[in-house]
């Protein structure tokens, strides 16, 4: 064996192993997402909100529930950054404590809607025929109602509370996820490798969970992110109407409702909870748009 041949064999043996396709796909996804500056700003804000919701209440100096009638409707100052409300409670403290409530409602209502919607969508798209017809007609009935009206109807039956708001918002989120997953399932089901897996004797459950669901995750993730913003807005609207979180819980929609009576005398009571809702909803929306662009295989830029 010549020295050149031996050197070639040694160089091939010590060459780096081929990159993992899954790791490479995640790297490509992050590169595309990082190019979208607006999406990165949204992601940074979301991470900031989550951190504040988890540890923020431990660093506040005022009680979010304890009234102080001697200091009610105080304007923003060094002592009270966002001023005080009509009970003399520090608005900044109440917003910090309310952030965990807002994210809790937004996240778990979407999780509830996504779980049920994904199951119905996959079953409808995979089996088709009568099953598809029945499920989709039920979804059409739910979509016939505007989301806020459907949530109002559910809340009026269940009663006003945080958990009931999660159920109501989750129910009106189901049809959106079901339709998206059904469409993606119909496209994946027609691929040749699905027919090959069926021919090898794979069960329906194995095909759905191992071969179909992983291929429809992208639209689910994007819709889930965007739905969190919609859920937060809807939950705040329900609390604003008095059907969500009940006093004295520092939920932003309820705080906004309290502040509307003092719009002229003390506008800060409604201003800061309203701004908090706007910023959180905007952060999830712009991050969701960035996710959609990064996960779109047709997107080149």
PDB file of C-alpha atoms in Angstrom:
ATOM      1  CA  UNK A   1       0.000   0.000   0.000  1.00  0.00           C
ATOM      2  CA  UNK A   2       1.409   3.325  -1.036  1.00  0.00           C
ATOM      3  CA  UNK A   3       1.911   6.184   1.407  1.00  0.00           C
ATOM      4  CA  UNK A   4      -0.586   8.334  -0.515  1.00  0.00           C
ATOM      5  CA  UNK A   5      -3.301   5.654  -0.309  1.00  0.00           C
ATOM      6  CA  UNK A   6      -2.668   5.164   3.422  1.00  0.00           C
ATOM      7  CA  UNK A   7      -2.885   8.913   3.992  1.00  0.00           C
ATOM      8  CA  UNK A   8      -6.199   9.052   2.100  1.00  0.00           C
ATOM      9  CA  UNK A   9      -7.681   6.243   4.218  1.00  0.00           C
ATOM     10  CA  UNK A  10      -6.543   7.908   7.453  1.00  0.00           C
ATOM     11  CA  UNK A  11      -7.988  11.260   6.426  1.00  0.00           C
ATOM     12  CA  UNK A  12     -11.340   9.628   5.605  1.00  0.00           C
ATOM     13  CA  UNK A  13     -11.331   7.807   8.939  1.00  0.00           C
ATOM     14  CA  UNK A  14     -10.688  10.990  10.894  1.00  0.00           C
ATOM     15  CA  UNK A  15     -13.175  13.071   8.876  1.00  0.00           C
ATOM     16  CA  UNK A  16     -16.036  14.655  10.813  1.00  0.00           C
ATOM     17  CA  UNK A  17     -19.275  12.612  10.851  1.00  0.00           C
ATOM     18  CA  UNK A  18     -22.110  13.889   8.674  1.00  0.00           C
ATOM     19  CA  UNK A  19     -24.320  16.462  10.421  1.00  0.00           C
ATOM     20  CA  UNK A  20     -27.532  15.299  12.041  1.00  0.00           C
ATOM     21  CA  UNK A  21     -30.397  16.301   9.696  1.00  0.00           C
ATOM     22  CA  UNK A  22     -32.649  17.243  12.625  1.00  0.00           C
ATOM     23  CA  UNK A  23     -29.994  19.468  14.205  1.00  0.00           C
ATOM     24  CA  UNK A  24     -29.253  21.020  10.825  1.00  0.00           C
ATOM     25  CA  UNK A  25     -32.933  21.778  10.243  1.00  0.00           C
ATOM     26  CA  UNK A  26     -33.160  23.491  13.636  1.00  0.00           C
ATOM     27  CA  UNK A  27     -30.074  25.562  12.810  1.00  0.00           C
ATOM     28  CA  UNK A  28     -31.604  26.630   9.512  1.00  0.00           C
ATOM     29  CA  UNK A  29     -34.863  27.482  11.288  1.00  0.00           C
ATOM     30  CA  UNK A  30     -33.062  29.649  13.854  1.00  0.00           C
ATOM     31  CA  UNK A  31     -31.078  31.436  11.140  1.00  0.00           C
ATOM     32  CA  UNK A  32     -34.270  32.314   9.284  1.00  0.00           C
ATOM     33  CA  UNK A  33     -35.968  33.424  12.492  1.00  0.00           C
ATOM     34  CA  UNK A  34     -32.975  35.508  13.582  1.00  0.00           C
ATOM     35  CA  UNK A  35     -33.097  37.445  10.311  1.00  0.00           C
ATOM     36  CA  UNK A  36     -36.559  38.695  11.256  1.00  0.00           C
ATOM     37  CA  UNK A  37     -35.747  41.499  13.696  1.00  0.00           C
ATOM     38  CA  UNK A  38     -39.386  42.094  14.602  1.00  0.00           C
ATOM     39  CA  UNK A  39     -39.830  38.426  15.533  1.00  0.00           C
ATOM     40  CA  UNK A  40     -36.720  38.520  17.729  1.00  0.00           C
ATOM     41  CA  UNK A  41     -38.056  41.614  19.490  1.00  0.00           C
ATOM     42  CA  UNK A  42     -41.335  39.790  20.069  1.00  0.00           C
ATOM     43  CA  UNK A  43     -39.500  36.724  21.395  1.00  0.00           C
ATOM     44  CA  UNK A  44     -37.406  38.883  23.728  1.00  0.00           C
ATOM     45  CA  UNK A  45     -40.524  40.560  25.077  1.00  0.00           C
ATOM     46  CA  UNK A  46     -42.257  37.203  25.618  1.00  0.00           C
ATOM     47  CA  UNK A  47     -39.258  35.858  27.537  1.00  0.00           C
ATOM     48  CA  UNK A  48     -39.190  39.072  29.582  1.00  0.00           C
ATOM     49  CA  UNK A  49     -42.897  38.763  30.394  1.00  0.00           C
ATOM     50  CA  UNK A  50     -42.489  35.137  31.461  1.00  0.00           C
ATOM     51  CA  UNK A  51     -39.560  36.003  33.744  1.00  0.00           C
ATOM     52  CA  UNK A  52     -41.484  38.914  35.263  1.00  0.00           C
ATOM     53  CA  UNK A  53     -44.561  36.728  35.793  1.00  0.00           C
ATOM     54  CA  UNK A  54     -42.455  34.117  37.607  1.00  0.00           C
ATOM     55  CA  UNK A  55     -40.226  36.254  39.818  1.00  0.00           C
ATOM     56  CA  UNK A  56     -41.669  39.771  39.591  1.00  0.00           C
ATOM     57  CA  UNK A  57     -44.186  39.422  42.461  1.00  0.00           C
ATOM     58  CA  UNK A  58     -41.332  38.611  44.872  1.00  0.00           C
ATOM     59  CA  UNK A  59     -39.694  41.992  44.249  1.00  0.00           C
ATOM     60  CA  UNK A  60     -42.757  44.222  44.665  1.00  0.00           C
ATOM     61  CA  UNK A  61     -43.066  46.275  47.852  1.00  0.00           C
ATOM     62  CA  UNK A  62     -46.830  46.864  47.918  1.00  0.00           C
ATOM     63  CA  UNK A  63     -49.718  44.494  48.516  1.00  0.00           C
ATOM     64  CA  UNK A  64     -51.790  44.211  45.303  1.00  0.00           C
ATOM     65  CA  UNK A  65     -54.977  43.621  47.308  1.00  0.00           C
ATOM     66  CA  UNK A  66     -54.624  45.922  50.336  1.00  0.00           C
ATOM     67  CA  UNK A  67     -56.578  49.184  49.877  1.00  0.00           C
ATOM     68  CA  UNK A  68     -55.266  52.564  51.032  1.00  0.00           C
ATOM     69  CA  UNK A  69     -58.107  55.065  50.819  1.00  0.00           C
ATOM     70  CA  UNK A  70     -55.831  57.895  51.967  1.00  0.00           C
ATOM     71  CA  UNK A  71     -53.797  57.550  48.766  1.00  0.00           C
ATOM     72  CA  UNK A  72     -56.432  56.766  46.153  1.00  0.00           C
ATOM     73  CA  UNK A  73     -56.107  57.980  42.535  1.00  0.00           C
ATOM     74  CA  UNK A  74     -52.574  59.248  43.150  1.00  0.00           C
ATOM     75  CA  UNK A  75     -50.761  60.237  39.957  1.00  0.00           C
ATOM     76  CA  UNK A  76     -47.587  58.425  38.787  1.00  0.00           C
ATOM     77  CA  UNK A  77     -44.612  59.342  40.937  1.00  0.00           C
ATOM     78  CA  UNK A  78     -41.298  57.983  42.220  1.00  0.00           C
ATOM     79  CA  UNK A  79     -43.201  56.222  44.989  1.00  0.00           C
ATOM     80  CA  UNK A  80     -45.943  54.811  42.754  1.00  0.00           C
ATOM     81  CA  UNK A  81     -44.566  54.445  39.230  1.00  0.00           C
ATOM     82  CA  UNK A  82     -47.962  53.920  37.608  1.00  0.00           C
ATOM     83  CA  UNK A  83     -49.976  55.755  40.259  1.00  0.00           C
ATOM     84  CA  UNK A  84     -52.736  54.237  42.388  1.00  0.00           C
ATOM     85  CA  UNK A  85     -56.302  53.159  41.646  1.00  0.00           C
ATOM     86  CA  UNK A  86     -59.590  54.192  43.249  1.00  0.00           C
ATOM     87  CA  UNK A  87     -58.829  51.999  46.269  1.00  0.00           C
ATOM     88  CA  UNK A  88     -55.315  53.381  46.703  1.00  0.00           C
ATOM     89  CA  UNK A  89     -53.642  50.186  45.483  1.00  0.00           C
ATOM     90  CA  UNK A  90     -50.372  50.490  43.564  1.00  0.00           C
ATOM     91  CA  UNK A  91     -51.131  49.948  39.852  1.00  0.00           C
ATOM     92  CA  UNK A  92     -47.587  48.872  38.959  1.00  0.00           C
ATOM     93  CA  UNK A  93     -47.713  46.123  41.614  1.00  0.00           C
ATOM     94  CA  UNK A  94     -51.107  44.952  40.393  1.00  0.00           C
ATOM     95  CA  UNK A  95     -49.901  44.811  36.781  1.00  0.00           C
ATOM     96  CA  UNK A  96     -46.882  42.720  37.808  1.00  0.00           C
ATOM     97  CA  UNK A  97     -49.086  40.299  39.756  1.00  0.00           C
ATOM     98  CA  UNK A  98     -51.647  40.249  36.948  1.00  0.00           C
ATOM     99  CA  UNK A  99     -49.069  39.258  34.337  1.00  0.00           C
ATOM    100  CA  UNK A 100     -48.980  35.666  35.583  1.00  0.00           C
ATOM    101  CA  UNK A 101     -52.787  35.513  35.423  1.00  0.00           C
ATOM    102  CA  UNK A 102     -52.823  36.846  31.864  1.00  0.00           C
ATOM    103  CA  UNK A 103     -50.164  34.417  30.610  1.00  0.00           C
ATOM    104  CA  UNK A 104     -51.793  31.538  32.505  1.00  0.00           C
ATOM    105  CA  UNK A 105     -55.149  32.140  30.846  1.00  0.00           C
ATOM    106  CA  UNK A 106     -53.628  32.693  27.393  1.00  0.00           C
ATOM    107  CA  UNK A 107     -51.384  29.622  27.498  1.00  0.00           C
ATOM    108  CA  UNK A 108     -53.737  27.044  28.997  1.00  0.00           C
ATOM    109  CA  UNK A 109     -56.766  28.106  26.953  1.00  0.00           C
ATOM    110  CA  UNK A 110     -54.713  27.584  23.786  1.00  0.00           C
ATOM    111  CA  UNK A 111     -53.380  24.249  25.068  1.00  0.00           C
ATOM    112  CA  UNK A 112     -56.952  23.110  25.695  1.00  0.00           C
ATOM    113  CA  UNK A 113     -58.145  24.243  22.262  1.00  0.00           C
ATOM    114  CA  UNK A 114     -55.077  22.806  20.527  1.00  0.00           C
ATOM    115  CA  UNK A 115     -55.315  19.345  22.115  1.00  0.00           C
ATOM    116  CA  UNK A 116     -58.971  18.890  21.234  1.00  0.00           C
ATOM    117  CA  UNK A 117     -58.672  20.616  17.849  1.00  0.00           C
ATOM    118  CA  UNK A 118     -55.607  18.615  16.774  1.00  0.00           C
ATOM    119  CA  UNK A 119     -57.251  15.316  17.720  1.00  0.00           C
ATOM    120  CA  UNK A 120     -60.442  16.177  15.825  1.00  0.00           C
ATOM    121  CA  UNK A 121     -58.508  17.530  12.833  1.00  0.00           C
ATOM    122  CA  UNK A 122     -56.257  14.482  12.495  1.00  0.00           C
ATOM    123  CA  UNK A 123     -59.138  12.030  12.890  1.00  0.00           C
ATOM    124  CA  UNK A 124     -61.254  13.972  10.394  1.00  0.00           C
ATOM    125  CA  UNK A 125     -58.498  14.255   7.783  1.00  0.00           C
ATOM    126  CA  UNK A 126     -57.188  10.710   8.169  1.00  0.00           C
ATOM    127  CA  UNK A 127     -60.443   8.737   8.132  1.00  0.00           C
ATOM    128  CA  UNK A 128     -62.524  11.078   5.953  1.00  0.00           C
ATOM    129  CA  UNK A 129     -66.011  10.181   4.698  1.00  0.00           C
ATOM    130  CA  UNK A 130     -68.724  10.184   7.387  1.00  0.00           C
ATOM    131  CA  UNK A 131     -66.310  10.934  10.227  1.00  0.00           C
ATOM    132  CA  UNK A 132     -64.951  13.938   8.352  1.00  0.00           C
ATOM    133  CA  UNK A 133     -68.432  15.187   7.504  1.00  0.00           C
ATOM    134  CA  UNK A 134     -69.736  14.987  11.069  1.00  0.00           C
ATOM    135  CA  UNK A 135     -66.694  16.614  12.686  1.00  0.00           C
ATOM    136  CA  UNK A 136     -66.423  19.421  10.153  1.00  0.00           C
ATOM    137  CA  UNK A 137     -70.119  20.266  10.358  1.00  0.00           C
ATOM    138  CA  UNK A 138     -69.774  20.614  14.123  1.00  0.00           C
ATOM    139  CA  UNK A 139     -66.775  22.887  13.562  1.00  0.00           C
ATOM    140  CA  UNK A 140     -68.807  24.924  11.072  1.00  0.00           C
ATOM    141  CA  UNK A 141     -71.494  25.444  13.720  1.00  0.00           C
ATOM    142  CA  UNK A 142     -68.885  26.703  16.199  1.00  0.00           C
ATOM    143  CA  UNK A 143     -67.312  28.959  13.562  1.00  0.00           C
ATOM    144  CA  UNK A 144     -70.708  30.449  12.769  1.00  0.00           C
ATOM    145  CA  UNK A 145     -70.561  32.283  16.097  1.00  0.00           C
ATOM    146  CA  UNK A 146     -68.088  35.148  16.579  1.00  0.00           C
ATOM    147  CA  UNK A 147     -65.475  34.070  19.117  1.00  0.00           C
ATOM    148  CA  UNK A 148     -66.346  36.611  21.775  1.00  0.00           C
ATOM    149  CA  UNK A 149     -70.073  35.817  21.534  1.00  0.00           C
ATOM    150  CA  UNK A 150     -69.443  32.096  21.850  1.00  0.00           C
ATOM    151  CA  UNK A 151     -67.224  32.740  24.867  1.00  0.00           C
ATOM    152  CA  UNK A 152     -69.902  34.966  26.388  1.00  0.00           C
ATOM    153  CA  UNK A 153     -72.507  32.230  25.950  1.00  0.00           C
ATOM    154  CA  UNK A 154     -70.265  29.631  27.590  1.00  0.00           C
ATOM    155  CA  UNK A 155     -69.349  31.948  30.477  1.00  0.00           C
ATOM    156  CA  UNK A 156     -73.004  32.797  31.070  1.00  0.00           C
ATOM    157  CA  UNK A 157     -73.643  29.063  31.546  1.00  0.00           C
ATOM    158  CA  UNK A 158     -70.544  28.202  33.592  1.00  0.00           C
ATOM    159  CA  UNK A 159     -70.259  31.437  35.598  1.00  0.00           C
ATOM    160  CA  UNK A 160     -67.494  34.001  35.854  1.00  0.00           C
ATOM    161  CA  UNK A 161     -64.067  32.750  36.979  1.00  0.00           C
ATOM    162  CA  UNK A 162     -60.534  32.366  35.639  1.00  0.00           C
ATOM    163  CA  UNK A 163     -60.895  28.630  34.985  1.00  0.00           C
ATOM    164  CA  UNK A 164     -64.222  29.105  33.218  1.00  0.00           C
ATOM    165  CA  UNK A 165     -62.629  31.759  31.007  1.00  0.00           C
ATOM    166  CA  UNK A 166     -59.958  29.212  30.039  1.00  0.00           C
ATOM    167  CA  UNK A 167     -62.654  26.692  29.123  1.00  0.00           C
ATOM    168  CA  UNK A 168     -64.671  29.258  27.141  1.00  0.00           C
ATOM    169  CA  UNK A 169     -61.680  30.613  25.209  1.00  0.00           C
ATOM    170  CA  UNK A 170     -60.362  27.094  24.642  1.00  0.00           C
ATOM    171  CA  UNK A 171     -63.667  25.933  23.145  1.00  0.00           C
ATOM    172  CA  UNK A 172     -63.836  28.714  20.588  1.00  0.00           C
ATOM    173  CA  UNK A 173     -60.188  27.979  19.652  1.00  0.00           C
ATOM    174  CA  UNK A 174     -60.970  24.355  18.763  1.00  0.00           C
ATOM    175  CA  UNK A 175     -62.411  24.895  15.236  1.00  0.00           C
ATOM    176  CA  UNK A 176     -59.374  26.893  14.067  1.00  0.00           C
ATOM    177  CA  UNK A 177     -56.920  24.162  15.056  1.00  0.00           C
ATOM    178  CA  UNK A 178     -59.201  21.422  13.728  1.00  0.00           C
ATOM    179  CA  UNK A 179     -59.461  22.989  10.269  1.00  0.00           C
ATOM    180  CA  UNK A 180     -55.730  23.702   9.997  1.00  0.00           C
ATOM    181  CA  UNK A 181     -54.729  20.191  11.083  1.00  0.00           C
ATOM    182  CA  UNK A 182     -57.359  18.570   8.857  1.00  0.00           C
ATOM    183  CA  UNK A 183     -56.011  20.357   5.784  1.00  0.00           C
ATOM    184  CA  UNK A 184     -52.418  19.421   6.591  1.00  0.00           C
ATOM    185  CA  UNK A 185     -53.426  15.817   7.325  1.00  0.00           C
ATOM    186  CA  UNK A 186     -55.211  15.518   3.990  1.00  0.00           C
ATOM    187  CA  UNK A 187     -52.022  16.640   2.219  1.00  0.00           C
ATOM    188  CA  UNK A 188     -49.719  14.302   4.165  1.00  0.00           C
ATOM    189  CA  UNK A 189     -52.068  11.310   3.894  1.00  0.00           C
ATOM    190  CA  UNK A 190     -51.743  11.327   0.103  1.00  0.00           C
ATOM    191  CA  UNK A 191     -47.944  11.011   0.151  1.00  0.00           C
ATOM    192  CA  UNK A 192     -46.440   7.785  -1.144  1.00  0.00           C
ATOM    193  CA  UNK A 193     -44.535   6.889   1.999  1.00  0.00           C
ATOM    194  CA  UNK A 194     -47.810   6.801   3.985  1.00  0.00           C
ATOM    195  CA  UNK A 195     -49.098   4.172   1.528  1.00  0.00           C
ATOM    196  CA  UNK A 196     -45.841   2.266   1.965  1.00  0.00           C
ATOM    197  CA  UNK A 197     -46.159   2.300   5.767  1.00  0.00           C
ATOM    198  CA  UNK A 198     -49.740   1.050   5.473  1.00  0.00           C
ATOM    199  CA  UNK A 199     -48.603  -1.743   3.176  1.00  0.00           C
ATOM    200  CA  UNK A 200     -46.060  -2.818   5.814  1.00  0.00           C
ATOM    201  CA  UNK A 201     -48.928  -3.317   8.263  1.00  0.00           C
ATOM    202  CA  UNK A 202     -48.529  -0.254  10.493  1.00  0.00           C
ATOM    203  CA  UNK A 203     -51.563   0.535  12.659  1.00  0.00           C
ATOM    204  CA  UNK A 204     -53.576   3.726  12.252  1.00  0.00           C
ATOM    205  CA  UNK A 205     -52.366   5.019  15.630  1.00  0.00           C
ATOM    206  CA  UNK A 206     -48.716   4.498  14.630  1.00  0.00           C
ATOM    207  CA  UNK A 207     -49.221   6.231  11.309  1.00  0.00           C
ATOM    208  CA  UNK A 208     -50.979   9.197  12.930  1.00  0.00           C
ATOM    209  CA  UNK A 209     -48.564   9.749  15.821  1.00  0.00           C
ATOM    210  CA  UNK A 210     -45.276   8.836  14.133  1.00  0.00           C
ATOM    211  CA  UNK A 211     -45.752   9.909  10.529  1.00  0.00           C
ATOM    212  CA  UNK A 212     -48.574  12.458  10.274  1.00  0.00           C
ATOM    213  CA  UNK A 213     -48.421  14.581  13.437  1.00  0.00           C
ATOM    214  CA  UNK A 214     -44.662  15.350  13.131  1.00  0.00           C
ATOM    215  CA  UNK A 215     -45.333  16.664   9.618  1.00  0.00           C
ATOM    216  CA  UNK A 216     -48.158  18.981  10.674  1.00  0.00           C
ATOM    217  CA  UNK A 217     -46.446  20.506  13.720  1.00  0.00           C
ATOM    218  CA  UNK A 218     -45.353  23.691  11.949  1.00  0.00           C
ATOM    219  CA  UNK A 219     -48.844  25.132  11.352  1.00  0.00           C
ATOM    220  CA  UNK A 220     -49.884  24.025  14.858  1.00  0.00           C
ATOM    221  CA  UNK A 221     -46.988  25.921  16.463  1.00  0.00           C
ATOM    222  CA  UNK A 222     -47.642  29.049  14.426  1.00  0.00           C
ATOM    223  CA  UNK A 223     -51.379  29.006  15.085  1.00  0.00           C
ATOM    224  CA  UNK A 224     -50.773  28.322  18.770  1.00  0.00           C
ATOM    225  CA  UNK A 225     -48.543  31.382  19.118  1.00  0.00           C
ATOM    226  CA  UNK A 226     -51.029  33.622  17.339  1.00  0.00           C
ATOM    227  CA  UNK A 227     -53.929  32.129  19.296  1.00  0.00           C
ATOM    228  CA  UNK A 228     -52.293  33.057  22.608  1.00  0.00           C
ATOM    229  CA  UNK A 229     -52.578  36.722  21.618  1.00  0.00           C
ATOM    230  CA  UNK A 230     -56.231  36.265  20.664  1.00  0.00           C
ATOM    231  CA  UNK A 231     -56.933  34.367  23.886  1.00  0.00           C
ATOM    232  CA  UNK A 232     -55.356  37.079  26.045  1.00  0.00           C
ATOM    233  CA  UNK A 233     -57.408  39.723  24.274  1.00  0.00           C
ATOM    234  CA  UNK A 234     -60.636  37.716  24.620  1.00  0.00           C
ATOM    235  CA  UNK A 235     -60.000  36.908  28.281  1.00  0.00           C
ATOM    236  CA  UNK A 236     -59.334  40.587  28.984  1.00  0.00           C
ATOM    237  CA  UNK A 237     -62.559  41.506  27.184  1.00  0.00           C
ATOM    238  CA  UNK A 238     -64.538  39.031  29.287  1.00  0.00           C
ATOM    239  CA  UNK A 239     -63.013  40.393  32.484  1.00  0.00           C
ATOM    240  CA  UNK A 240     -63.712  43.926  31.272  1.00  0.00           C
ATOM    241  CA  UNK A 241     -67.388  42.951  30.971  1.00  0.00           C
ATOM    242  CA  UNK A 242     -67.344  41.472  34.476  1.00  0.00           C
ATOM    243  CA  UNK A 243     -67.582  37.855  33.314  1.00  0.00           C
ATOM    244  CA  UNK A 244     -63.972  36.809  33.843  1.00  0.00           C
ATOM    245  CA  UNK A 245     -61.715  37.402  36.828  1.00  0.00           C
ATOM    246  CA  UNK A 246     -63.644  38.772  39.779  1.00  0.00           C
ATOM    247  CA  UNK A 247     -62.474  41.602  42.080  1.00  0.00           C
ATOM    248  CA  UNK A 248     -60.066  42.058  43.722  1.00  0.00           C
ATOM    249  CA  UNK A 249     -58.004  39.788  41.407  1.00  0.00           C
ATOM    250  CA  UNK A 250     -55.506  42.036  39.540  1.00  0.00           C
ATOM    251  CA  UNK A 251     -56.452  40.879  36.033  1.00  0.00           C
ATOM    252  CA  UNK A 252     -55.693  43.511  33.390  1.00  0.00           C
ATOM    253  CA  UNK A 253     -59.134  43.488  31.776  1.00  0.00           C
ATOM    254  CA  UNK A 254     -60.808  43.952  35.156  1.00  0.00           C
ATOM    255  CA  UNK A 255     -58.364  46.765  36.001  1.00  0.00           C
ATOM    256  CA  UNK A 256     -59.198  48.424  32.695  1.00  0.00           C
ATOM    257  CA  UNK A 257     -62.888  48.153  33.510  1.00  0.00           C
ATOM    258  CA  UNK A 258     -62.323  49.840  36.887  1.00  0.00           C
ATOM    259  CA  UNK A 259     -60.365  52.633  35.255  1.00  0.00           C
ATOM    260  CA  UNK A 260     -63.021  53.588  32.701  1.00  0.00           C
ATOM    261  CA  UNK A 261     -64.948  55.427  35.445  1.00  0.00           C
ATOM    262  CA  UNK A 262     -61.977  57.730  36.002  1.00  0.00           C
ATOM    263  CA  UNK A 263     -60.920  58.440  32.421  1.00  0.00           C
ATOM    264  CA  UNK A 264     -61.114  62.228  32.887  1.00  0.00           C
ATOM    265  CA  UNK A 265     -60.026  62.621  36.521  1.00  0.00           C
ATOM    266  CA  UNK A 266     -57.318  59.913  36.627  1.00  0.00           C
ATOM    267  CA  UNK A 267     -56.604  58.501  33.148  1.00  0.00           C
ATOM    268  CA  UNK A 268     -53.573  56.564  34.386  1.00  0.00           C
ATOM    269  CA  UNK A 269     -55.869  54.034  36.099  1.00  0.00           C
ATOM    270  CA  UNK A 270     -56.981  52.720  32.699  1.00  0.00           C
ATOM    271  CA  UNK A 271     -53.927  53.736  30.659  1.00  0.00           C
ATOM    272  CA  UNK A 272     -51.324  51.382  32.092  1.00  0.00           C
ATOM    273  CA  UNK A 273     -53.410  48.159  32.142  1.00  0.00           C
ATOM    274  CA  UNK A 274     -54.467  48.955  28.567  1.00  0.00           C
ATOM    275  CA  UNK A 275     -50.848  49.445  27.493  1.00  0.00           C
ATOM    276  CA  UNK A 276     -49.868  46.168  29.166  1.00  0.00           C
ATOM    277  CA  UNK A 277     -52.509  44.287  27.160  1.00  0.00           C
ATOM    278  CA  UNK A 278     -51.422  45.973  23.925  1.00  0.00           C
ATOM    279  CA  UNK A 279     -47.721  45.199  24.409  1.00  0.00           C
ATOM    280  CA  UNK A 280     -48.256  41.523  25.309  1.00  0.00           C
ATOM    281  CA  UNK A 281     -50.683  40.912  22.432  1.00  0.00           C
ATOM    282  CA  UNK A 282     -48.366  42.705  20.003  1.00  0.00           C
ATOM    283  CA  UNK A 283     -45.360  40.651  21.152  1.00  0.00           C
ATOM    284  CA  UNK A 284     -47.136  37.335  20.512  1.00  0.00           C
ATOM    285  CA  UNK A 285     -48.480  38.527  17.156  1.00  0.00           C
ATOM    286  CA  UNK A 286     -45.156  39.673  15.723  1.00  0.00           C
ATOM    287  CA  UNK A 287     -43.397  36.573  17.039  1.00  0.00           C
ATOM    288  CA  UNK A 288     -46.101  34.390  15.486  1.00  0.00           C
ATOM    289  CA  UNK A 289     -45.643  36.137  12.142  1.00  0.00           C
ATOM    290  CA  UNK A 290     -41.906  35.523  12.342  1.00  0.00           C
ATOM    291  CA  UNK A 291     -42.463  31.851  13.165  1.00  0.00           C
ATOM    292  CA  UNK A 292     -44.758  31.497  10.171  1.00  0.00           C
ATOM    293  CA  UNK A 293     -42.117  32.929   7.856  1.00  0.00           C
ATOM    294  CA  UNK A 294     -39.316  30.832   9.364  1.00  0.00           C
ATOM    295  CA  UNK A 295     -41.288  27.571   9.209  1.00  0.00           C
ATOM    296  CA  UNK A 296     -42.586  28.172   5.682  1.00  0.00           C
ATOM    297  CA  UNK A 297     -40.556  25.920   3.357  1.00  0.00           C
ATOM    298  CA  UNK A 298     -41.415  28.186   0.404  1.00  0.00           C
ATOM    299  CA  UNK A 299     -39.873  31.208   2.093  1.00  0.00           C
ATOM    300  CA  UNK A 300     -36.358  31.967   0.891  1.00  0.00           C
ATOM    301  CA  UNK A 301     -35.727  35.265   2.643  1.00  0.00           C
TER     302      UNK A 301
END
